[in-house]
Amino acid sequence: MKKNQNDFLKNLESQIKQSIPGHSVDCVIVGYKNYELQVLMVKQFSTDKWALPGGFIYKDEDLNDAATRVLKERTGVEYSFLEQFYTFGKYKRRDIDQVLDDLRKGKLNSPFTEEWFKQRFISTAFLALVDINQCDIKAGLYSDDCDWKPVSGLAELMFDHNQIVDKAIEKIKKQLDYLPIGKALLPKQFTMNDLQRLYESILQKKLDRGNFQKKILKLDVLIRKEKFYSGGAHKAPYLYEFDDEKYKRLLEEGIAFL
Amino acid sequence: MKKNQNDFLKNLESQIKQSIPGHSVDCVIVGYKNYELQVLMVKQFSTDKWALPGGFIYKDEDLNDAATRVLKERTGVEYSFLEQFYTFGKYKRRDIDQVLDDLRKGKLNSPFTEEWFKQRFISTAFLALVDINQCDIKAGLYSDDCDWKPVSGLAELMFDHNQIVDKAIEKIKKQLDYLPIGKALLPKQFTMNDLQRLYESILQKKLDRGNFQKKILKLDVLIRKEKFYSGGAHKAPYLYEFDDEKYKRLLEEGIAFL
């Protein structure tokens, strides 16, 4: 898609004028595919750097609503697990010279945008857990590309975005019992094996099959549905769904599962 | 202490000039006294409203360092558990008219300060856990008083500070296993009963004495010291200390105690 730089610059300036200075949001949007956690990344317009989807905060917009908006704009997802997890505020977290270089390369260097981007920015980071199959991802105006990247082996990202991703993954691991992992990341129906492999991919270790099944069933949040006939030679496993009400109550208490 | 308003205003203006606009920090400094959690509060200069200790962020200061500075200025404590827990960014979290009223009452209403305080502010809130006995609390320049207030039955605080305290206490309850509760809030040496009463005050329920002792000892993080002779008629209990190294390792894994 060829973008008209003039329109683009005008659009950017208009958006800046509506936003509060010095504060942005960045979203670590996590999905699950190929037995691995995936993070949604955008390729910044006119650079070859990947970055987290993010944005500014409109002057009359709540901070958390800005993150909800970014999530929706990039994925189409409206209802999902979305929670702030850390505000990144190091004095030199952005390389201003690099920012200005990128603006010039993209021909976005009006005095107005340069002043804006030269500011120090504090960024509040949000963690979103989404079902990849429900996402309709879009690059948006200020990026050339948008794609899922496996968490392991991420390239060097813009600014401190690698650190932001690391902190999000650390949160997932540490607070596994308080996050709606299975419900948010898996499709509505799944097999016990799907659920176990999800936990294994996050914890980066094998779990005992019998033990896992026993513990999960003991939580009493799954509803057993019909069998899943894949046409393979294996015995058909059951499909499960989460019982929304029970699961919600359990999360509020903390699951204390593993 | 009578303050000279002119000097005060000059001082405030000079501090504002060194700070980044639109972002502040607020510290929920939690201690433990009279078998109850206590929060440090300051009475805002020239008002009768209590508020959390907080401040602005210097232009060349990391966000987290601003909170460390506030903690040190109010309590003298340098090394303590201090962690960000939430960034409050509702569009209308401060009543601007009230802010301007308060400035005028305190004769702090120069055009310069009015412009500054009329801005929308996003505030990053920090939780600090401190040993009250180690604190040397000070009201500081912009407040008339500074005191510990029991968490239960807090009066109406400035802005959204009641919400901020509520969220901090919720974090303590939910993440009890990941916070250095005993180590941060109790004196260096304590009895098993002291520790149990601390947990009971946070969880708001009685715990079984035998069970509690068994679980805590099983964590293998306590060092038993001499007996505590209080001169009372009871059998003298043992004093305990935390084993710093082991406790640190345990916290990193999550205690999974209760």
Short mmCIF file of C-alpha atoms in Angstrom, two decimals:
data_model
loop_
_atom_site.label_atom_id
_atom_site.label_comp_id
_atom_site.label_asym_id
_atom_site.label_seq_id
_atom_site.Cartn_x
_atom_site.Cartn_y
_atom_site.Cartn_z
CA MET A 1 0.00 0.00 0.00
CA LYS A 2 1.51 3.34 -1.08
CA LYS A 3 0.77 6.08 1.39
CA ASN A 4 0.57 9.74 0.51
CA GLN A 5 3.10 11.38 2.78
CA ASN A 6 1.41 14.76 2.82
CA ASP A 7 -1.95 13.42 3.92
CA PHE A 8 -0.16 11.21 6.34
CA LEU A 9 1.73 14.08 7.96
CA LYS A 10 -1.46 16.16 8.25
CA ASN A 11 -3.24 13.25 9.84
CA LEU A 12 -0.43 12.71 12.32
CA GLU A 13 -0.37 16.38 13.27
CA SER A 14 -4.10 16.43 13.78
CA GLN A 15 -3.90 13.36 16.01
CA ILE A 16 -1.07 14.87 18.03
CA LYS A 17 -3.09 18.02 18.64
CA GLN A 18 -5.85 15.95 20.20
CA SER A 19 -3.51 14.02 22.50
CA ILE A 20 -1.95 14.68 25.87
CA PRO A 21 1.79 15.24 25.72
CA GLY A 22 4.43 13.05 27.31
CA HIS A 23 2.44 9.91 27.89
CA SER A 24 1.72 6.96 25.62
CA VAL A 25 0.36 3.43 25.87
CA ASP A 26 1.97 0.26 24.53
CA CYS A 27 0.10 -3.02 24.24
CA VAL A 28 1.65 -6.45 24.56
CA ILE A 29 -1.05 -8.41 22.76
CA VAL A 30 -0.41 -12.09 23.40
CA GLY A 31 -1.91 -14.98 21.48
CA TYR A 32 -1.12 -18.68 21.19
CA LYS A 33 -0.30 -20.52 17.98
CA ASN A 34 1.93 -23.44 16.98
CA TYR A 35 2.21 -24.38 20.65
CA GLU A 36 3.90 -21.10 21.49
CA LEU A 37 3.00 -17.66 22.83
CA GLN A 38 2.94 -15.04 20.08
CA VAL A 39 3.09 -11.26 20.37
CA LEU A 40 1.52 -8.86 17.90
CA MET A 41 4.08 -6.50 16.38
CA VAL A 42 3.88 -3.62 13.95
CA LYS A 43 6.61 -2.47 11.58
CA GLN A 44 7.00 1.25 12.04
CA PHE A 45 6.27 3.30 8.92
CA SER A 46 9.46 4.07 6.94
CA THR A 47 11.79 2.12 9.25
CA ASP A 48 12.76 -1.53 9.38
CA LYS A 49 12.14 -1.69 13.12
CA TRP A 50 9.35 -3.66 14.72
CA ALA A 51 7.53 -2.27 17.71
CA LEU A 52 4.60 -2.94 20.00
CA PRO A 53 1.26 -1.54 18.89
CA GLY A 54 0.73 1.63 20.86
CA GLY A 55 -0.59 5.13 20.70
CA PHE A 56 -1.20 8.46 22.32
CA ILE A 57 -3.97 9.31 24.75
CA TYR A 58 -6.68 11.70 23.62
CA LYS A 59 -7.09 14.74 25.83
CA ASP A 60 -10.50 13.64 27.07
CA GLU A 61 -9.82 9.91 27.13
CA ASP A 62 -9.13 7.69 30.16
CA LEU A 63 -5.70 6.06 30.11
CA ASN A 64 -7.17 2.54 30.10
CA ASP A 65 -9.58 3.43 27.31
CA ALA A 66 -6.64 4.41 25.10
CA ALA A 67 -5.29 0.87 25.45
CA THR A 68 -8.70 -0.64 24.71
CA ARG A 69 -8.82 1.50 21.57
CA VAL A 70 -5.36 0.38 20.41
CA LEU A 71 -6.31 -3.26 20.97
CA LYS A 72 -9.48 -2.85 18.97
CA GLU A 73 -7.83 -0.93 16.13
CA ARG A 74 -5.12 -3.55 15.64
CA THR A 75 -7.12 -6.76 16.20
CA GLY A 76 -10.81 -5.96 15.98
CA VAL A 77 -11.12 -7.55 19.43
CA GLU A 78 -13.36 -5.69 21.83
CA TYR A 79 -13.78 -8.01 24.79
CA SER A 80 -10.61 -9.59 25.96
CA PHE A 81 -8.39 -9.74 28.98
CA LEU A 82 -6.64 -6.37 29.01
CA GLU A 83 -4.75 -5.10 32.04
CA GLN A 84 -2.08 -2.54 32.78
CA PHE A 85 1.06 -4.12 34.13
CA TYR A 86 3.81 -1.53 34.31
CA THR A 87 4.59 2.09 33.53
CA PHE A 88 7.95 2.55 31.87
CA GLY A 89 9.43 5.90 32.84
CA LYS A 90 13.19 5.83 32.58
CA TYR A 91 14.55 9.27 31.74
CA LYS A 92 16.34 8.00 28.63
CA ARG A 93 14.11 5.17 27.49
CA ARG A 94 13.89 6.56 23.93
CA ASP A 95 16.83 7.52 21.75
CA ILE A 96 15.69 10.97 20.61
CA ASP A 97 18.25 11.18 17.78
CA GLN A 98 16.97 7.90 16.42
CA VAL A 99 13.38 9.13 16.66
CA LEU A 100 14.23 12.27 14.68
CA ASP A 101 16.18 10.25 12.10
CA ASP A 102 13.18 8.00 11.58
CA LEU A 103 10.85 10.96 11.22
CA ARG A 104 13.12 12.44 8.54
CA LYS A 105 13.43 9.18 6.66
CA GLY A 106 9.64 8.97 6.60
CA LYS A 107 9.40 12.65 5.60
CA LEU A 108 7.37 13.32 8.72
CA ASN A 109 9.71 15.99 10.01
CA SER A 110 7.62 19.10 10.34
CA PRO A 111 8.77 21.39 13.17
CA PHE A 112 5.51 20.51 14.88
CA THR A 113 5.99 16.75 14.92
CA GLU A 114 9.67 17.10 15.79
CA GLU A 115 8.83 19.10 18.93
CA TRP A 116 6.24 16.53 19.90
CA PHE A 117 8.41 13.47 19.46
CA LYS A 118 11.44 15.11 21.06
CA GLN A 119 9.58 15.21 24.36
CA ARG A 120 10.29 12.70 27.04
CA PHE A 121 7.55 10.04 26.99
CA ILE A 122 6.38 7.85 29.83
CA SER A 123 4.56 4.78 28.59
CA THR A 124 2.00 2.65 30.38
CA ALA A 125 2.15 -0.93 29.15
CA PHE A 126 -0.86 -3.22 28.94
CA LEU A 127 -1.12 -6.96 28.61
CA ALA A 128 -3.88 -8.33 26.41
CA LEU A 129 -4.63 -12.04 26.05
CA VAL A 130 -6.50 -12.89 22.86
CA ASP A 131 -7.67 -15.85 20.83
CA ILE A 132 -5.64 -15.48 17.64
CA ASN A 133 -8.44 -17.01 15.57
CA GLN A 134 -10.75 -14.19 16.58
CA CYS A 135 -8.31 -11.47 15.54
CA ASP A 136 -8.48 -9.53 12.32
CA ILE A 137 -5.12 -7.78 12.46
CA LYS A 138 -4.48 -4.45 10.74
CA ALA A 139 -1.29 -2.42 10.37
CA GLY A 140 -3.00 0.95 10.71
CA LEU A 141 -1.89 4.32 9.50
CA TYR A 142 1.57 4.60 11.02
CA SER A 143 2.93 1.16 10.28
CA ASP A 144 3.78 -0.79 7.14
CA ASP A 145 3.12 -4.24 8.47
CA CYS A 146 1.54 -6.07 11.38
CA ASP A 147 2.19 -9.67 12.34
CA TRP A 148 2.38 -12.25 15.11
CA LYS A 149 5.91 -13.06 16.28
CA PRO A 150 6.80 -15.97 18.53
CA VAL A 151 7.92 -14.71 21.94
CA SER A 152 11.07 -16.81 21.83
CA GLY A 153 13.59 -15.29 19.49
CA LEU A 154 12.17 -11.80 19.04
CA ALA A 155 14.44 -9.49 17.04
CA GLU A 156 15.62 -6.17 18.44
CA LEU A 157 12.58 -3.93 18.83
CA MET A 158 12.21 -0.15 18.99
CA PHE A 159 13.08 1.78 22.16
CA ASP A 160 12.69 -0.36 25.31
CA HIS A 161 10.05 -2.61 23.75
CA ASN A 162 12.08 -5.79 24.27
CA GLN A 163 12.10 -5.00 27.98
CA ILE A 164 8.36 -4.35 27.90
CA VAL A 165 7.72 -7.75 26.31
CA ASP A 166 10.05 -9.46 28.81
CA LYS A 167 8.19 -7.90 31.71
CA ALA A 168 4.84 -8.98 30.27
CA ILE A 169 6.00 -12.59 29.88
CA GLU A 170 7.43 -12.53 33.40
CA LYS A 171 4.03 -11.36 34.64
CA ILE A 172 2.29 -14.19 32.81
CA LYS A 173 4.60 -16.78 34.34
CA LYS A 174 4.47 -15.37 37.85
CA GLN A 175 0.76 -14.68 37.91
CA LEU A 176 -0.42 -17.65 35.95
CA ASP A 177 -2.94 -18.38 38.68
CA TYR A 178 -4.53 -14.96 38.43
CA LEU A 179 -4.78 -14.65 34.66
CA PRO A 180 -7.52 -16.14 32.47
CA ILE A 181 -4.89 -17.96 30.41
CA GLY A 182 -6.88 -20.86 29.04
CA LYS A 183 -10.07 -18.95 28.53
CA ALA A 184 -8.43 -16.02 26.75
CA LEU A 185 -5.89 -17.82 24.59
CA LEU A 186 -7.68 -20.99 23.48
CA PRO A 187 -10.70 -21.30 21.20
CA LYS A 188 -14.03 -21.81 22.93
CA GLN A 189 -13.69 -25.58 22.78
CA PHE A 190 -10.44 -27.42 23.32
CA THR A 191 -9.09 -30.79 24.38
CA MET A 192 -7.35 -31.49 27.68
CA ASN A 193 -4.17 -31.94 25.68
CA ASP A 194 -4.53 -28.43 24.18
CA LEU A 195 -4.80 -26.96 27.65
CA GLN A 196 -1.82 -28.89 28.96
CA ARG A 197 0.38 -27.85 26.04
CA LEU A 198 -0.54 -24.21 26.65
CA TYR A 199 0.59 -24.43 30.28
CA GLU A 200 3.72 -26.27 29.21
CA SER A 201 4.60 -23.62 26.65
CA ILE A 202 4.34 -20.88 29.26
CA LEU A 203 6.16 -22.72 32.04
CA GLN A 204 8.70 -24.10 29.56
CA LYS A 205 8.53 -27.55 31.06
CA LYS A 206 6.71 -30.85 30.59
CA LEU A 207 3.88 -31.55 32.99
CA ASP A 208 2.65 -34.98 34.02
CA ARG A 209 -0.51 -35.83 32.03
CA GLY A 210 -2.41 -37.60 34.77
CA ASN A 211 -1.59 -35.00 37.40
CA PHE A 212 -2.48 -32.11 35.15
CA GLN A 213 -5.86 -33.57 34.25
CA LYS A 214 -6.64 -34.35 37.90
CA LYS A 215 -5.78 -30.86 39.09
CA ILE A 216 -7.68 -29.10 36.32
CA LEU A 217 -10.80 -31.19 36.78
CA LYS A 218 -10.66 -30.63 40.54
CA LEU A 219 -10.97 -26.89 39.95
CA ASP A 220 -14.46 -27.65 38.66
CA VAL A 221 -14.53 -24.97 35.97
CA LEU A 222 -14.71 -27.12 32.85
CA ILE A 223 -17.81 -28.37 31.11
CA ARG A 224 -17.28 -31.59 29.16
CA LYS A 225 -18.81 -31.49 25.66
CA GLU A 226 -18.92 -34.02 22.83
CA LYS A 227 -15.95 -36.06 21.62
CA PHE A 228 -13.58 -34.59 19.10
CA TYR A 229 -13.44 -36.86 16.03
CA SER A 230 -10.45 -35.75 14.01
CA GLY A 231 -10.51 -38.76 11.73
CA GLY A 232 -7.16 -39.91 13.11
CA ALA A 233 -6.38 -43.34 14.41
CA HIS A 234 -6.28 -42.22 18.06
CA LYS A 235 -9.08 -42.61 20.53
CA ALA A 236 -11.21 -39.47 20.19
CA PRO A 237 -10.63 -37.10 23.13
CA TYR A 238 -13.36 -35.03 24.76
CA LEU A 239 -13.78 -31.36 24.03
CA TYR A 240 -14.13 -28.98 26.97
CA GLU A 241 -15.42 -25.47 27.52
CA PHE A 242 -14.95 -23.14 30.49
CA ASP A 243 -17.91 -22.52 32.75
CA ASP A 244 -17.84 -18.72 32.60
CA GLU A 245 -19.41 -18.06 35.99
CA LYS A 246 -17.30 -20.52 37.93
CA TYR A 247 -14.12 -19.50 36.16
CA LYS A 248 -14.69 -15.85 36.94
CA ARG A 249 -15.20 -16.60 40.62
CA LEU A 250 -12.08 -18.77 40.71
CA LEU A 251 -9.93 -16.05 39.12
CA GLU A 252 -11.07 -13.53 41.68
CA GLU A 253 -9.82 -15.82 44.43
CA GLY A 254 -6.67 -16.83 42.56
CA ILE A 255 -6.61 -20.32 41.16
CA ALA A 256 -3.56 -21.63 43.05
CA PHE A 257 -3.27 -24.35 40.49
CA LEU A 258 0.38 -25.05 39.85
CA MET B 1 5.36 25.78 62.17
CA LYS B 2 4.49 29.07 60.48
CA LYS B 3 5.43 29.11 56.85
CA ASN B 4 6.27 32.18 54.85
CA GLN B 5 3.88 32.09 51.92
CA ASN B 6 6.07 34.12 49.60
CA ASP B 7 9.10 31.89 49.99
CA PHE B 8 6.82 28.92 49.77
CA LEU B 9 5.31 30.03 46.47
CA LYS B 10 8.76 30.73 45.01
CA ASN B 11 9.94 27.34 46.10
CA LEU B 12 6.93 25.64 44.56
CA GLU B 13 7.38 27.50 41.27
CA SER B 14 11.03 26.58 41.13
CA GLN B 15 10.20 22.92 41.75
CA ILE B 16 7.52 22.96 39.07
CA LYS B 17 9.98 24.35 36.54
CA GLN B 18 12.26 21.38 37.12
CA SER B 19 9.49 18.80 36.73
CA ILE B 20 7.82 17.11 33.78
CA PRO B 21 4.23 18.20 33.24
CA GLY B 22 1.18 15.98 33.50
CA HIS B 23 2.61 13.10 35.48
CA SER B 24 3.00 12.58 39.21
CA VAL B 25 3.77 9.78 41.65
CA ASP B 26 1.76 8.81 44.74
CA CYS B 27 3.11 6.48 47.41
CA VAL B 28 1.01 4.15 49.51
CA ILE B 29 3.48 3.67 52.36
CA VAL B 30 2.22 0.79 54.48
CA GLY B 31 3.37 -0.06 57.99
CA TYR B 32 2.00 -2.25 60.77
CA LYS B 33 1.12 -1.09 64.27
CA ASN B 34 -1.49 -2.02 66.87
CA TYR B 35 -2.16 -5.24 64.98
CA GLU B 36 -3.34 -3.31 61.94
CA LEU B 37 -2.01 -2.06 58.61
CA GLN B 38 -1.34 1.68 58.67
CA VAL B 39 -0.90 4.08 55.76
CA LEU B 40 1.19 7.24 55.89
CA MET B 41 -0.86 10.34 55.11
CA VAL B 42 -0.05 14.01 54.75
CA LYS B 43 -2.39 16.91 55.40
CA GLN B 44 -2.21 19.20 52.40
CA PHE B 45 -0.98 22.70 53.18
CA SER B 46 -3.85 25.15 53.80
CA THR B 47 -6.60 22.53 53.42
CA ASP B 48 -8.14 20.09 55.85
CA LYS B 49 -7.80 17.21 53.39
CA TRP B 50 -5.48 14.29 53.87
CA ALA B 51 -3.67 12.82 50.93
CA LEU B 52 -1.05 10.28 50.00
CA PRO B 53 2.55 11.49 50.00
CA GLY B 54 3.44 12.18 46.41
CA GLY B 55 5.30 14.47 44.11
CA PHE B 56 6.33 15.49 40.65
CA ILE B 57 9.04 13.90 38.54
CA TYR B 58 12.15 15.92 37.79
CA LYS B 59 12.89 16.35 34.12
CA ASP B 60 16.01 14.18 34.27
CA GLU B 61 14.72 11.69 36.83
CA ASP B 62 13.50 8.13 36.24
CA LEU B 63 9.87 7.59 37.21
CA ASN B 64 10.76 4.96 39.82
CA ASP B 65 13.46 7.19 41.31
CA ALA B 66 10.87 9.89 41.96
CA ALA B 67 8.96 7.43 44.15
CA THR B 68 12.13 6.39 45.98
CA ARG B 69 12.79 10.06 46.65
CA VAL B 70 9.28 10.67 48.02
CA LEU B 71 9.59 7.63 50.29
CA LYS B 72 12.93 8.84 51.61
CA GLU B 73 11.78 12.44 52.11
CA ARG B 74 8.72 11.40 54.15
CA THR B 75 10.13 8.51 56.17
CA GLY B 76 13.93 8.63 56.00
CA VAL B 77 13.76 5.03 54.75
CA GLU B 78 16.09 4.23 51.90
CA TYR B 79 15.94 0.48 51.53
CA SER B 80 12.48 -0.93 51.63
CA PHE B 81 10.07 -2.82 49.46
CA LEU B 82 8.88 -0.27 46.92
CA GLU B 83 7.03 -1.25 43.76
CA GLN B 84 4.75 0.37 41.23
CA PHE B 85 1.31 -1.15 41.23
CA TYR B 86 -0.99 0.92 39.05
CA THR B 87 -1.13 4.08 36.96
CA PHE B 88 -4.26 6.11 37.55
CA GLY B 89 -5.25 7.94 34.40
CA LYS B 90 -8.95 8.68 34.38
CA TYR B 91 -9.68 11.84 32.43
CA LYS B 92 -11.44 13.47 35.39
CA ARG B 93 -9.60 12.00 38.34
CA ARG B 94 -8.94 15.44 39.84
CA ASP B 95 -11.53 18.11 40.50
CA ILE B 96 -9.78 21.10 38.90
CA ASP B 97 -12.08 23.66 40.56
CA GLN B 98 -11.24 22.20 43.95
CA VAL B 99 -7.53 22.30 43.14
CA LEU B 100 -7.74 25.99 42.23
CA ASP B 101 -9.81 26.75 45.33
CA ASP B 102 -7.18 25.11 47.51
CA LEU B 103 -4.38 27.02 45.82
CA ARG B 104 -6.20 30.28 46.45
CA LYS B 105 -6.89 29.45 50.08
CA GLY B 106 -3.19 28.75 50.53
CA LYS B 107 -2.30 31.94 48.62
CA LEU B 108 -0.43 29.84 46.09
CA ASN B 109 -2.39 31.14 43.15
CA SER B 110 0.13 32.70 40.83
CA PRO B 111 -0.82 32.44 37.15
CA PHE B 112 2.13 30.11 36.80
CA THR B 113 1.07 27.57 39.44
CA GLU B 114 -2.56 27.77 38.32
CA GLU B 115 -1.63 26.79 34.75
CA TRP B 116 0.44 23.92 36.08
CA PHE B 117 -2.15 22.48 38.43
CA LYS B 118 -4.97 22.95 35.92
CA GLN B 119 -3.34 20.37 33.69
CA ARG B 120 -4.62 16.85 33.56
CA PHE B 121 -2.33 14.64 35.67
CA ILE B 122 -1.73 10.94 35.32
CA SER B 123 -0.34 9.43 38.50
CA THR B 124 1.71 6.29 38.93
CA ALA B 125 1.09 4.75 42.33
CA PHE B 126 3.70 2.85 44.33
CA LEU B 127 3.38 0.49 47.23
CA ALA B 128 6.03 0.67 49.95
CA LEU B 129 6.20 -1.72 52.89
CA VAL B 130 8.13 -0.33 55.85
CA ASP B 131 8.95 -1.10 59.45
CA ILE B 132 7.21 1.76 61.27
CA ASN B 133 9.85 1.74 64.00
CA GLN B 134 12.52 2.59 61.43
CA CYS B 135 10.61 5.58 60.07
CA ASP B 136 11.29 9.17 60.95
CA ILE B 137 8.25 10.81 59.38
CA LYS B 138 8.28 14.41 58.15
CA ALA B 139 5.48 16.55 56.76
CA GLY B 140 7.66 18.33 54.21
CA LEU B 141 7.18 21.69 52.60
CA TYR B 142 3.72 21.34 51.11
CA SER B 143 1.89 19.74 53.99
CA ASP B 144 0.95 20.77 57.51
CA ASP B 145 0.96 17.36 59.08
CA CYS B 146 2.04 13.80 58.47
CA ASP B 147 0.77 10.74 60.31
CA TRP B 148 -0.02 7.03 60.19
CA LYS B 149 -3.69 6.22 59.72
CA PRO B 150 -5.20 2.75 60.16
CA VAL B 151 -6.33 1.37 56.81
CA SER B 152 -9.74 0.52 58.16
CA GLY B 153 -11.83 3.62 58.54
CA LEU B 154 -9.86 6.10 56.45
CA ALA B 155 -11.57 9.45 56.06
CA GLU B 156 -12.30 10.92 52.63
CA LEU B 157 -8.98 11.69 50.97
CA MET B 158 -8.03 14.12 48.21
CA PHE B 159 -8.78 13.31 44.56
CA ASP B 160 -8.95 9.57 43.91
CA HIS B 161 -6.60 8.70 46.78
CA ASN B 162 -9.14 6.45 48.54
CA GLN B 163 -9.28 4.37 45.37
CA ILE B 164 -5.50 4.28 45.23
CA VAL B 165 -5.30 2.98 48.81
CA ASP B 166 -8.02 0.42 48.12
CA LYS B 167 -6.14 -0.87 45.09
CA ALA B 168 -2.91 -1.13 47.12
CA ILE B 169 -4.60 -3.14 49.87
CA GLU B 170 -6.25 -5.36 47.28
CA LYS B 171 -2.79 -6.00 45.81
CA ILE B 172 -1.40 -6.91 49.23
CA LYS B 173 -4.21 -9.39 49.84
CA LYS B 174 -4.08 -10.94 46.40
CA GLN B 175 -0.33 -11.11 46.10
CA LEU B 176 0.50 -11.95 49.68
CA ASP B 177 2.66 -14.79 48.45
CA TYR B 178 4.79 -12.52 46.30
CA LEU B 179 5.36 -9.67 48.74
CA PRO B 180 7.95 -9.56 51.52
CA ILE B 181 5.21 -8.94 54.06
CA GLY B 182 6.80 -10.25 57.24
CA LYS B 183 10.28 -9.08 56.45
CA ALA B 184 9.26 -5.56 55.48
CA LEU B 185 6.61 -4.84 58.11
CA LEU B 186 7.94 -6.52 61.26
CA PRO B 187 11.02 -5.58 63.27
CA LYS B 188 14.12 -7.70 62.64
CA GLN B 189 13.17 -10.12 65.43
CA PHE B 190 9.62 -11.24 66.14
CA THR B 191 7.69 -14.09 67.71
CA MET B 192 5.64 -16.63 65.80
CA ASN B 193 2.57 -14.99 67.29
CA ASP B 194 3.59 -11.58 65.87
CA LEU B 195 3.87 -13.10 62.41
CA GLN B 196 0.53 -14.89 62.68
CA ARG B 197 -1.26 -11.73 63.82
CA LEU B 198 0.20 -9.82 60.86
CA TYR B 199 -1.21 -12.38 58.41
CA GLU B 200 -4.53 -12.38 60.25
CA SER B 201 -4.80 -8.60 60.08
CA ILE B 202 -4.26 -8.64 56.32
CA LEU B 203 -6.53 -11.58 55.56
CA GLN B 204 -9.11 -10.37 58.09
CA LYS B 205 -9.60 -13.82 59.52
CA LYS B 206 -8.30 -16.00 62.34
CA LEU B 207 -5.77 -18.65 61.36
CA ASP B 208 -5.19 -21.93 63.16
CA ARG B 209 -2.10 -21.56 65.36
CA GLY B 210 -0.68 -25.04 64.85
CA ASN B 211 -1.25 -25.02 61.11
CA PHE B 212 0.24 -21.59 60.69
CA GLN B 213 3.38 -22.49 62.59
CA LYS B 214 3.79 -25.75 60.67
CA LYS B 215 3.41 -24.06 57.27
CA ILE B 216 5.76 -21.20 58.07
CA LEU B 217 8.46 -23.46 59.47
CA LYS B 218 8.15 -25.73 56.45
CA LEU B 219 9.10 -22.79 54.20
CA ASP B 220 12.52 -22.98 55.87
CA VAL B 221 13.20 -19.24 55.85
CA LEU B 222 13.23 -18.50 59.57
CA ILE B 223 16.21 -18.62 61.90
CA ARG B 224 15.31 -19.35 65.51
CA LYS B 225 17.05 -17.03 67.98
CA GLU B 226 16.94 -16.74 71.77
CA LYS B 227 13.79 -16.82 73.86
CA PHE B 228 11.83 -13.64 74.41
CA TYR B 229 11.55 -12.97 78.16
CA SER B 230 8.95 -10.31 78.58
CA GLY B 231 8.66 -10.71 82.34
CA GLY B 232 5.10 -11.98 81.93
CA ALA B 233 3.69 -15.14 83.43
CA HIS B 234 3.50 -16.95 80.06
CA LYS B 235 6.02 -19.43 78.80
CA ALA B 236 8.66 -17.37 76.97
CA PRO B 237 8.27 -17.75 73.19
CA TYR B 238 11.17 -17.93 70.76
CA LEU B 239 12.24 -14.97 68.69
CA TYR B 240 12.76 -15.50 64.96
CA GLU B 241 14.56 -13.70 62.16
CA PHE B 242 14.27 -14.14 58.41
CA ASP B 243 17.13 -15.81 56.59
CA ASP B 244 17.69 -13.10 53.97
CA GLU B 245 19.11 -15.30 51.23
CA LYS B 246 16.50 -18.03 51.50
CA TYR B 247 13.65 -15.56 51.79
CA LYS B 248 14.76 -13.72 48.67
CA ARG B 249 14.88 -16.94 46.69
CA LEU B 250 11.46 -17.97 47.95
CA LEU B 251 9.90 -14.64 46.99
CA GLU B 252 11.25 -14.91 43.47
CA GLU B 253 9.48 -18.24 43.12
CA GLY B 254 6.33 -17.09 44.91
CA ILE B 255 5.78 -18.46 48.39
CA ALA B 256 2.47 -20.23 47.78
CA PHE B 257 1.91 -20.25 51.49
CA LEU B 258 -1.75 -19.69 52.19
#
